[in-house]
XYZ file of C-alpha atoms in Angstrom:
684
model
C 28.313 35.789 -18.661
C 28.698 34.869 -15.312
C 25.250 36.380 -13.116
C 25.587 36.669 -9.356
C 22.083 35.965 -8.526
C 19.787 37.331 -6.074
C 17.794 35.945 -3.076
C 19.079 32.245 -3.423
C 19.549 30.379 0.026
C 22.086 27.896 -1.513
C 24.071 26.777 1.776
C 21.190 24.854 2.956
C 21.516 22.490 -0.188
C 25.022 22.282 -0.440
C 24.827 20.881 2.919
C 22.066 18.227 1.937
C 24.283 17.381 -0.979
C 26.957 16.916 1.493
C 25.366 14.606 3.971
C 24.011 12.721 0.467
C 27.102 12.061 -0.042
C 28.725 11.177 3.409
C 25.262 8.539 3.863
C 26.278 6.702 0.362
C 29.551 6.521 1.528
C 28.932 5.364 4.895
C 27.148 2.821 4.337
C 29.064 1.566 1.415
C 31.344 1.202 4.334
C 29.271 -0.035 6.976
C 28.582 -2.513 4.336
C 32.540 -3.666 3.723
C 33.026 -3.543 7.335
C 30.344 -5.733 8.447
C 31.113 -8.296 5.800
C 35.374 -8.284 6.956
C 33.372 -8.852 10.276
C 31.528 -12.108 9.423
C 34.853 -13.502 7.486
C 37.106 -12.990 10.541
C 38.218 -15.441 13.397
C 37.221 -14.527 16.887
C 39.632 -12.698 18.501
C 40.177 -10.026 15.795
C 35.925 -9.331 14.807
C 35.959 -6.352 17.476
C 37.578 -3.612 15.897
C 35.438 -4.251 12.280
C 32.569 -4.793 14.577
C 32.521 -1.360 16.203
C 33.697 0.264 12.786
C 30.425 -0.953 11.152
C 28.656 -0.172 13.487
C 29.490 3.640 14.100
C 29.406 3.879 9.773
C 25.779 2.737 10.425
C 25.019 5.483 12.489
C 26.836 7.997 10.679
C 24.671 7.008 7.637
C 21.625 6.562 9.904
C 22.277 10.306 11.134
C 23.269 11.941 7.645
C 19.663 10.768 6.223
C 17.677 12.209 9.091
C 20.114 15.754 8.644
C 19.117 15.140 4.359
C 15.345 14.792 5.307
C 15.332 17.372 8.003
C 17.142 19.344 5.728
C 14.513 19.080 2.305
C 11.573 19.585 5.009
C 13.600 23.266 5.873
C 13.313 23.868 1.969
C 9.863 23.374 1.608
C 8.440 25.409 4.650
C 10.213 27.763 3.948
C 9.286 27.604 0.156
C 12.668 27.935 -1.498
C 11.854 27.824 -5.079
C 15.092 27.727 -6.581
C 14.820 24.748 -5.953
C 13.485 22.384 -8.137
C 11.885 19.604 -6.129
C 10.377 22.503 -4.011
C 9.398 24.176 -6.950
C 7.486 21.185 -8.323
C 5.727 20.085 -5.500
C 4.488 23.157 -3.267
C 3.476 26.957 -3.393
C 2.769 29.777 -0.903
C -1.430 28.904 -1.086
C -1.267 25.557 -0.038
C -2.456 24.889 3.458
C -0.218 23.859 5.881
C -1.276 20.878 7.014
C -0.753 19.483 3.436
C 2.485 20.993 3.168
C 4.098 18.008 4.825
C 2.658 15.778 1.866
C 4.594 17.399 -0.734
C 7.969 15.665 1.009
C 6.930 12.101 -0.909
C 5.614 13.577 -3.664
C 8.266 13.162 -6.036
C 10.620 10.419 -7.046
C 13.509 11.801 -5.102
C 11.284 12.806 -1.624
C 10.007 9.361 -1.862
C 13.245 7.699 -2.095
C 14.794 9.646 0.786
C 11.637 8.815 3.498
C 11.985 5.042 1.992
C 16.082 5.087 3.221
C 15.168 6.732 6.385
C 12.859 4.563 7.397
C 15.255 1.269 6.387
C 17.951 3.542 7.777
C 15.907 3.394 11.023
C 15.117 -0.050 11.207
C 18.580 -1.051 10.812
C 19.574 0.967 13.888
C 16.734 -1.385 15.969
C 18.044 -4.618 14.333
C 21.791 -3.830 15.000
C 20.856 -2.661 18.463
C 18.670 -6.227 18.728
C 20.023 -8.770 17.081
C 23.017 -10.345 19.017
C 23.815 -14.041 16.782
C 23.874 -12.725 13.219
C 23.884 -9.027 13.012
C 26.897 -9.151 10.601
C 25.057 -11.362 8.259
C 21.827 -9.195 8.081
C 22.901 -6.008 8.701
C 25.313 -6.411 5.396
C 22.445 -6.832 3.878
C 20.621 -4.027 4.908
C 23.601 -1.612 4.082
C 24.019 -2.868 0.792
C 20.138 -1.770 0.021
C 21.338 1.511 1.840
C 24.081 1.648 -0.426
C 21.438 1.524 -3.842
C 18.727 3.743 -1.937
C 20.814 6.703 -1.236
C 22.387 6.379 -4.951
C 18.631 7.044 -6.204
C 19.520 10.742 -5.045
C 23.036 11.103 -5.976
C 21.902 13.361 -9.085
C 25.175 12.897 -10.682
C 26.100 11.997 -14.199
C 28.837 9.711 -15.187
C 29.695 10.009 -18.999
C 25.970 9.589 -20.664
C 24.741 7.833 -17.508
C 22.554 9.585 -14.599
C 22.859 7.885 -11.490
C 19.907 9.641 -9.226
C 17.715 12.638 -8.452
C 19.345 14.623 -6.053
C 16.323 16.708 -4.615
C 18.724 20.086 -3.793
C 18.828 20.637 -8.037
C 18.356 24.114 -8.706
C 15.851 25.360 -10.897
C 17.904 27.478 -12.682
C 20.500 24.171 -13.548
C 17.232 21.985 -14.425
C 15.302 24.286 -16.890
C 17.684 27.217 -17.447
C 18.645 26.146 -20.637
C 15.311 27.256 -22.370
C 15.541 29.071 -25.398
C 13.453 32.239 -23.370
C 14.631 31.937 -19.423
C 13.778 34.313 -16.699
C 17.018 32.588 -15.156
C 18.657 35.071 -17.584
C 17.831 37.548 -14.562
C 19.937 38.069 -11.050
C 16.739 38.848 -9.666
C 14.628 35.614 -10.892
C 13.487 34.321 -8.072
C 10.869 37.772 -7.779
C 9.849 36.736 -11.318
C 9.173 33.496 -10.131
C 6.445 33.967 -8.221
C 4.892 30.618 -6.710
C 5.899 27.264 -7.054
C 3.584 24.819 -9.240
C 2.238 22.930 -6.244
C 0.623 20.196 -5.233
C -1.277 17.480 -7.368
C -5.072 18.754 -5.875
C -5.654 14.555 -5.646
C -3.231 14.444 -2.936
C -4.849 17.421 -0.467
C -6.428 15.371 1.326
C -5.661 14.014 4.951
C -4.991 10.381 3.413
C -2.429 11.628 1.783
C -0.242 12.940 4.775
C -0.721 9.252 6.160
C -0.971 6.640 3.420
C 2.002 6.905 1.232
C 4.525 7.223 4.757
C 3.014 3.991 6.196
C 3.400 1.995 3.268
C 7.136 3.280 2.335
C 7.656 2.469 6.259
C 5.780 -1.528 4.939
C 8.369 -1.319 2.252
C 11.041 -0.667 4.112
C 10.437 -3.118 6.794
C 10.059 -6.042 4.361
C 14.467 -6.147 3.474
C 14.433 -7.442 6.900
C 13.265 -10.623 7.056
C 15.006 -10.969 3.333
C 18.158 -10.006 5.285
C 17.893 -12.887 7.739
C 16.720 -15.117 5.144
C 20.259 -14.639 2.933
C 21.769 -14.451 5.987
C 21.264 -17.648 6.774
C 21.463 -19.021 3.467
C 25.265 -17.505 3.296
C 25.440 -19.436 7.283
C 24.199 -22.370 6.160
C 21.892 -22.528 9.791
C 18.707 -22.989 7.834
C 16.092 -22.853 10.880
C 17.343 -20.474 13.239
C 16.950 -17.369 10.897
C 13.089 -18.180 11.729
C 11.791 -17.704 14.797
C 13.505 -13.648 14.243
C 12.439 -13.135 11.089
C 8.741 -13.507 12.041
C 7.938 -10.776 14.495
C 9.380 -8.733 11.404
C 7.678 -10.406 8.884
C 3.709 -9.785 10.847
C 5.252 -6.107 11.430
C 5.854 -6.042 7.702
C 1.993 -7.042 7.146
C 0.428 -5.360 9.639
C 1.988 -1.722 8.360
C 2.197 -2.767 4.686
C -1.409 -3.530 4.343
C -2.306 -0.165 6.740
C -1.119 2.009 4.219
C -2.890 -0.389 1.459
C -5.918 -0.009 3.265
C -5.175 3.425 4.281
C -4.804 4.190 0.180
C -8.419 2.577 -0.561
C -10.042 5.470 2.068
C -8.331 8.220 0.337
C -9.336 6.377 -3.097
C -12.938 6.507 -0.886
C -13.087 10.469 -0.412
C -11.447 11.749 -3.391
C -12.178 9.490 -6.864
C -14.833 9.800 -8.257
C -15.610 5.990 -9.193
C -17.321 5.174 -6.280
C -15.236 2.502 -4.637
C -11.734 2.139 -2.424
C -10.121 -0.596 -4.968
C -9.863 0.031 -8.936
C -7.353 -2.442 -9.909
C -5.151 0.011 -10.671
C -1.777 -1.441 -11.829
C 0.068 1.076 -8.722
C -2.499 -0.417 -6.346
C -1.796 -3.642 -7.681
C 2.020 -3.712 -7.532
C 1.704 -2.894 -3.336
C -0.639 -5.705 -2.494
C 1.007 -8.870 -4.386
C 4.076 -8.206 -1.839
C 1.827 -8.289 0.961
C -0.033 -11.733 -0.522
C 3.425 -12.762 -1.359
C 4.512 -12.479 2.681
C 1.282 -13.636 3.763
C 1.587 -17.149 2.116
C 5.558 -16.911 3.421
C 4.919 -16.523 6.785
C 2.828 -19.574 7.087
C 5.198 -21.423 4.541
C 7.726 -20.180 7.702
C 5.483 -21.055 10.415
C 5.052 -24.638 8.532
C 9.321 -24.787 8.411
C 9.202 -24.253 12.408
C 6.633 -26.839 13.045
C 7.532 -29.742 10.803
C 10.598 -28.353 9.426
C 9.199 -28.790 6.007
C 8.180 -25.861 3.135
C 11.781 -24.609 4.151
C 11.735 -23.829 0.128
C 8.877 -22.157 -0.162
C 9.464 -20.047 3.182
C 12.868 -18.613 1.912
C 11.913 -18.405 -2.121
C 8.562 -16.140 -0.886
C 10.025 -14.192 2.121
C 13.016 -13.138 -0.554
C 10.726 -12.344 -3.588
C 8.558 -10.203 -1.319
C 11.094 -8.203 -1.007
C 11.900 -8.242 -4.935
C 8.691 -7.887 -5.708
C 8.618 -4.275 -3.724
C 12.047 -3.397 -5.710
C 9.446 -4.746 -9.022
C 6.459 -2.540 -7.255
C 8.683 0.659 -7.055
C 10.222 0.056 -10.825
C 6.681 0.035 -12.688
C 5.503 2.896 -10.621
C 8.568 4.936 -11.634
C 10.397 3.774 -14.969
C 7.279 5.368 -16.666
C 5.911 2.459 -18.014
C 2.603 2.203 -16.894
C 2.266 5.881 -17.735
C -0.386 4.799 -19.791
C -2.305 2.819 -17.930
C -2.501 4.030 -14.421
C -3.202 7.599 -12.749
C -0.330 6.561 -9.830
C 2.124 6.334 -11.564
C 5.956 8.953 -12.163
C 7.385 9.501 -15.636
C 10.442 8.254 -16.624
C 13.054 10.345 -15.282
C 15.776 8.613 -16.567
C 16.345 6.538 -13.928
C 15.325 2.918 -15.421
C 18.488 2.053 -15.700
C 19.388 2.032 -12.671
C 16.074 1.227 -10.695
C 16.326 -2.484 -12.634
C 19.831 -3.297 -12.279
C 18.541 -2.639 -8.003
C 15.291 -4.871 -8.854
C 17.859 -7.884 -10.613
C 20.639 -7.701 -8.202
C 18.355 -8.632 -5.645
C 16.576 -10.856 -8.050
C 20.107 -12.687 -8.493
C 20.644 -12.517 -4.756
C 17.750 -14.702 -4.550
C 18.196 -16.799 -7.222
C 21.907 -17.859 -6.308
C 21.421 -18.425 -2.407
C 18.541 -19.966 -2.993
C 19.711 -22.763 -5.904
C 23.107 -23.309 -4.402
C 21.653 -24.735 -1.036
C 18.497 -26.186 -1.764
C 19.885 -29.169 -2.493
C 20.539 -29.435 1.582
C 17.451 -28.198 2.537
C 15.934 -31.112 5.066
C 12.158 -32.074 4.869
C 10.519 -34.140 7.091
C 8.236 -36.401 4.785
C 5.078 -35.845 6.824
C 2.260 -35.187 4.155
C -0.781 -35.730 6.575
C -3.815 -34.921 4.729
C -5.507 -34.485 8.184
C -3.127 -31.784 9.672
C -3.386 -27.920 9.558
C -0.290 -27.647 8.230
C -0.796 -29.223 4.853
C -4.033 -27.440 4.365
C -2.202 -24.285 5.255
C 0.823 -25.214 2.822
C -2.431 -25.990 -0.283
C -3.850 -22.334 1.146
C -0.332 -20.619 0.839
C -0.445 -21.984 -3.168
C -3.794 -20.504 -3.603
C -2.445 -16.890 -2.020
C 0.543 -17.227 -4.717
C -1.616 -18.306 -7.697
C -4.076 -15.501 -6.891
C -0.561 -13.213 -6.668
C 0.657 -14.449 -9.948
C -2.672 -13.827 -11.647
C -2.460 -9.791 -10.871
C 1.270 -9.080 -11.251
C 0.940 -11.013 -14.547
C -1.542 -9.038 -15.456
C -0.672 -5.903 -14.023
C 2.933 -6.440 -15.719
C 1.717 -6.432 -19.573
C 3.259 -2.950 -20.644
C 6.333 -3.859 -19.224
C 5.967 -7.427 -21.371
C 5.023 -4.926 -24.890
C 7.896 -3.187 -23.630
C 10.480 -5.563 -23.698
C 8.958 -7.972 -26.617
C 7.584 -4.861 -28.684
C 4.497 -7.155 -28.340
C 0.793 -5.681 -28.222
C -0.680 -7.199 -25.346
C -4.340 -5.169 -24.337
C -4.895 -4.547 -20.862
C -8.115 -5.404 -19.564
C -11.165 -2.618 -20.478
C -12.743 -3.505 -17.390
C -10.353 -3.747 -14.741
C -12.623 -4.023 -11.891
C -14.929 -6.786 -14.114
C -11.926 -8.761 -14.974
C -9.495 -8.983 -11.830
C -13.136 -9.874 -9.902
C -13.783 -12.373 -12.517
C -10.331 -13.617 -11.808
C -10.092 -13.375 -7.986
C -13.154 -14.859 -6.787
C -12.463 -18.446 -7.030
C -9.232 -17.619 -5.318
C -10.618 -16.096 -2.561
C -13.453 -18.699 -1.758
C -10.665 -21.530 -1.966
C -8.598 -19.277 0.491
C -12.145 -18.692 2.593
C -13.042 -22.108 2.592
C -9.748 -23.095 4.030
C -9.809 -21.145 6.982
C -12.713 -22.424 7.566
C -12.177 -25.781 8.425
C -8.342 -25.400 9.509
C -10.067 -23.920 12.776
C -10.504 -27.334 13.922
C -7.390 -29.041 12.889
C -4.295 -29.002 14.791
C -1.006 -29.682 13.364
C 0.531 -32.723 12.813
C -2.672 -35.967 12.521
C -6.182 -35.269 13.964
C -9.099 -37.270 14.597
C -11.224 -37.112 11.341
C -14.813 -38.346 13.698
C -13.322 -35.186 16.216
C -12.639 -32.923 13.512
C -16.259 -33.601 11.741
C -18.635 -33.282 14.780
C -16.872 -30.205 15.418
C -16.991 -28.425 11.855
C -21.273 -29.620 12.071
C -22.145 -26.549 14.305
C -20.379 -23.462 12.032
C -21.587 -25.714 9.014
C -25.145 -25.184 10.122
C -25.244 -22.108 11.579
C -23.727 -20.425 7.945
C -26.463 -22.622 6.004
C -28.786 -20.976 7.923
C -28.140 -17.666 7.861
C -27.907 -17.604 4.052
C -31.547 -17.603 3.784
C -32.482 -14.791 4.665
C -29.792 -13.182 2.428
C -30.547 -14.752 -0.134
C -34.487 -14.150 -0.392
C -33.673 -10.387 1.156
C -32.314 -10.024 -2.515
C -28.611 -8.533 -0.532
C -27.070 -11.547 -1.982
C -28.707 -13.183 -5.029
C -26.032 -14.534 -7.606
C -24.371 -18.048 -7.106
C -20.878 -17.867 -7.156
C -21.498 -14.628 -4.259
C -23.767 -16.974 -2.495
C -21.018 -19.864 -2.414
C -18.110 -17.453 -0.862
C -21.101 -16.066 1.881
C -21.460 -19.594 3.005
C -17.744 -20.024 3.145
C -17.392 -16.496 4.587
C -19.830 -17.357 7.062
C -18.579 -20.533 7.495
C -15.362 -19.102 8.611
C -16.059 -16.318 10.507
C -18.371 -18.958 12.846
C -15.920 -21.137 12.909
C -13.458 -18.639 14.573
C -15.778 -17.976 17.119
C -16.473 -21.380 17.682
C -12.803 -21.825 17.666
C -12.614 -18.429 20.087
C -15.350 -19.643 22.544
C -15.244 -23.407 22.982
C -11.584 -24.396 22.155
C -10.442 -25.141 25.517
C -6.506 -25.801 24.182
C -4.232 -23.927 23.616
C -5.303 -20.549 20.720
C -3.514 -18.018 18.500
C -5.876 -15.385 19.140
C -4.406 -12.796 17.668
C -4.857 -15.621 14.596
C -7.982 -15.890 14.836
C -8.238 -11.788 15.202
C -7.404 -11.522 11.980
C -8.491 -14.342 10.250
C -12.310 -12.844 11.264
C -11.230 -9.477 9.881
C -10.663 -10.834 6.915
C -13.180 -12.529 6.412
C -15.812 -9.636 7.215
C -14.031 -7.903 5.669
C -14.306 -10.223 2.009
C -18.400 -9.802 3.539
C -18.183 -6.246 3.100
C -17.154 -6.017 -0.224
C -19.502 -8.985 -1.495
C -22.525 -7.536 0.110
C -21.498 -3.998 -0.600
C -20.544 -4.135 -4.321
C -23.274 -6.659 -5.192
C -25.435 -3.777 -3.775
C -23.741 -0.582 -4.822
C -26.278 2.049 -6.846
C -26.273 4.541 -8.727
C -29.716 6.580 -7.678
C -29.145 9.750 -8.934
C -30.632 8.954 -12.540
C -32.084 12.326 -14.264
C -35.816 13.492 -13.105
C -35.354 17.050 -14.314
C -36.778 18.141 -17.351
C -33.270 19.353 -19.317
C -31.757 16.247 -21.454
C -28.041 15.365 -20.919
C -27.407 14.098 -24.518
C -27.199 10.231 -24.027
C -29.264 7.617 -22.257
C -26.474 6.890 -20.197
C -25.652 10.423 -19.219
C -29.812 10.334 -17.806
C -29.830 6.951 -15.894
C -26.510 7.699 -13.748
C -26.495 12.261 -12.949
C -28.943 14.610 -12.314
C -29.139 17.856 -13.239
C -30.034 20.651 -10.665
C -31.063 23.841 -10.519
C -30.437 26.073 -7.605
C -33.585 26.260 -5.623
C -35.578 23.339 -7.397
C -36.706 19.656 -5.704
C -36.122 16.689 -7.525
C -37.001 13.267 -6.162
C -33.976 10.890 -6.316
C -33.505 7.035 -4.912
C -35.900 7.773 -1.849
C -34.812 11.632 -1.165
C -36.455 15.046 -2.604
C -32.881 16.361 -3.186
C -32.041 20.425 -2.962
C -29.060 22.083 -4.715
C -28.803 25.571 -2.507
C -25.501 26.710 -2.209
C -22.392 27.246 -3.371
C -19.147 29.121 -2.241
C -15.610 29.195 -2.514
C -12.977 28.138 -0.179
C -9.523 28.539 -1.139
C -8.950 27.124 -4.835
C -12.257 25.205 -4.223
C -15.627 26.008 -4.709
C -18.380 23.665 -2.273
C -21.400 23.112 -3.236
C -24.127 22.109 -1.365
C -27.171 19.568 -1.727
C -29.734 19.060 0.896
C -31.331 15.501 1.205
C -35.034 15.785 2.433
C -37.440 13.540 3.198
C -41.281 14.166 3.482
C -44.424 14.558 1.110
C -46.876 16.384 0.023
C -44.412 19.489 -0.219
C -43.771 19.184 3.826
C -39.868 18.285 3.766
C -37.589 17.964 6.183
C -33.801 18.048 5.445
C -32.009 14.727 6.720
C -28.237 15.682 5.602
C -26.270 17.713 2.957
C -23.544 16.745 1.329
C -20.734 19.187 -0.035
C -18.909 17.663 -3.175
C -16.128 20.354 -4.314
C -14.431 21.415 -7.614
C -10.449 22.250 -7.169
C -10.002 24.731 -9.872
C -6.472 24.403 -10.243
C -5.105 27.120 -13.680
C -2.012 24.482 -13.770
C -3.412 20.978 -13.378
C -6.885 21.052 -14.295
C -9.699 20.754 -12.220
C -10.380 18.259 -9.779
C -13.656 16.642 -8.743
C -13.935 16.022 -5.061
C -16.853 13.596 -4.091
C -18.159 13.638 -0.468
C -19.758 10.994 1.288
C -22.063 10.452 4.436
C -21.389 7.478 6.513
C -24.693 5.741 8.143
C -24.192 2.851 10.054
C -25.270 0.470 7.384
C -25.142 2.645 3.830
C -23.602 5.342 2.439
C -23.931 8.403 0.392
C -21.401 9.370 -2.135
C -22.181 11.929 -3.992
C -19.349 14.448 -6.966
C -20.404 16.984 -9.240
C -20.029 15.628 -12.910
C -20.649 18.341 -14.381
C -20.566 22.557 -13.623
C -22.734 25.169 -16.292
C -20.693 28.218 -17.063
C -22.855 30.175 -14.119
C -22.980 28.126 -11.099
C -26.974 28.134 -10.778
C -26.527 24.270 -12.611
C -24.480 21.411 -11.528
C -24.834 18.010 -12.500
C -24.597 15.441 -9.602
C -23.947 11.444 -9.726
C -24.597 9.508 -6.053
C -23.919 6.186 -4.976
C -25.803 4.397 -2.219
C -23.019 1.798 -0.849
C -24.298 -0.445 1.580
C -22.632 -2.586 4.463
C -19.277 -0.860 3.706
C -19.416 0.109 7.158
C -18.306 -3.807 7.660
C -15.699 -3.530 4.898
C -13.802 -1.099 7.298
C -14.720 -3.101 9.999
C -13.074 -6.438 9.113
C -10.041 -4.379 8.019
C -9.757 -2.631 11.037
C -10.026 -6.463 12.873
C -7.128 -7.730 10.629
C -4.835 -5.201 10.852
C -5.445 -4.797 14.879
C -4.586 -8.990 14.843
C -1.637 -8.816 13.065
C -0.662 -5.932 15.419
C -1.309 -8.439 18.697
C 0.676 -11.274 16.568
C 3.778 -9.249 16.582
C 3.395 -7.915 19.801
C 2.984 -11.514 20.907
C 6.407 -12.398 18.917
C 7.889 -9.878 20.509
C 7.366 -10.062 24.000
C 7.901 -14.030 23.319
C 11.382 -13.074 21.787
C 12.445 -10.806 24.322
C 11.189 -13.214 27.428
C 13.775 -15.998 25.740
C 16.789 -13.615 25.963
């Protein structure tokens, strides 16, 4: 029986679906005509180039139209669409509505495809020599990206998931269905809503920046493949370096913003938990860092070309692998950030394997033709840049291998157990790698490219090394750092900082200031990490008269009855009030200083509990930031009557050094990109 449903807004969805198909076919046609253009003789090329450009522009416009329509549906709460119903609701604050766009797989693929298309337009406009080959690779990626949104069934194979699928088509086959009623929208009421953990300002920034970083990794990959096809092995490096730096900037910023979100939203008191999804985003950034150094070595000395091609290509392949890990459902049991399998695992795997095959085949065909100057001078900057980059690759391999344990178990039916304590496990493995990387960064500041005078090199190192050693003494005797492995790392961190400053101030020759800023930022980030998490301390031991049930709970938590004043970690604390704010209940905890009953309020913290009837309660921490320390509190438990709460409070010292170093590192990358682009346009 056909039902004429009342109140549905079908035209926007039909338009959106049409634009997805237009985007798919125009990406395919752009790729075909760019390939034809690259194979035609000089006089026959112009019409193919014009057609290829036109189709890619139409493709980009179509994707922008799809994104606009999806936003329109979300903002108007048209719950007849599955995607809108799943991720939005009328009670969701307007500032978080924007996050609904990328909350699901279809929306995240869409924003990724839009970014790649817009970046492709920029390449199309500025690239003169290799447009056809570079853009054919970009267009091929866009064919796969848009196929992820087609939402069609071919025989028994599902091709993509449409953001414009109707709710009655998705759930209408259930035995007892509201879709038997023409006015089902009135019965539906409200949408499912956004995951409460995503109701955070950082989650309106972190995902699009991360996807922009993902999209940017495609461009150096495309330049590398275009170069291999053309068998011109060096000309690609100069135009690809700025795109590599920009990808590092945006991907790094996205990862750090994710860390900022974790710090203010999750209840482990840190910014990084070595979660598999976090790791899968970090590894491409690490391989990009190594690839950038290999590219610089190749440009300077015509060496390390195999490594430059391999790791610039693998960086994009690893981005696709990160997407596979996140979206295939393989990490559903080991990561809180992954999606469940929605039937597109096979399609994702084909996408990944195709680009891996392109990388392997083209490098294998050309590898014997990579020329190399056999100058392996140990007293040269490029030699130690190469060794340092290899260390980064080894560190990345350790992370991705352990992260991939669920994939190995799934493929080979093994029972390898992931680490029980991921933070301790990864910290133990990564510490030696970080130590070596920072050590190489320290002394390569005093090396020039090609050969160097050993005596002059040693003289330059003396002052920074002595300053680092002298500053290490108060760190030890004040108890900030006591463990031998951390002391050794701290020495090289300080050595690297002083070496960079020495190079910045006293080097009268040519200096790469953006690189110096980036290196100082990285070493400060490492310094802040070591100092913070070797001194992080839970200060909320239970000083109330009530037992929390076990020794661990009593050691780490404090039960507070409203109005009582209790001692906690150098403060006296009072649970003073609570109130509702939308779905959240806010709890005010005052931190007091004083004695003999005379107390002065130093500050208050306002942890919350977001009570979501569909997804359960979410406990949101609150943090008070000072120059040298953060106090971080979250609710561990709330009684049936809110007259008492259990809180956990963590003191994180020196964490601002970490954030300052992160900002400085990203700024250095940004300045490097600006410098490279200025050079490129000045040469045009």
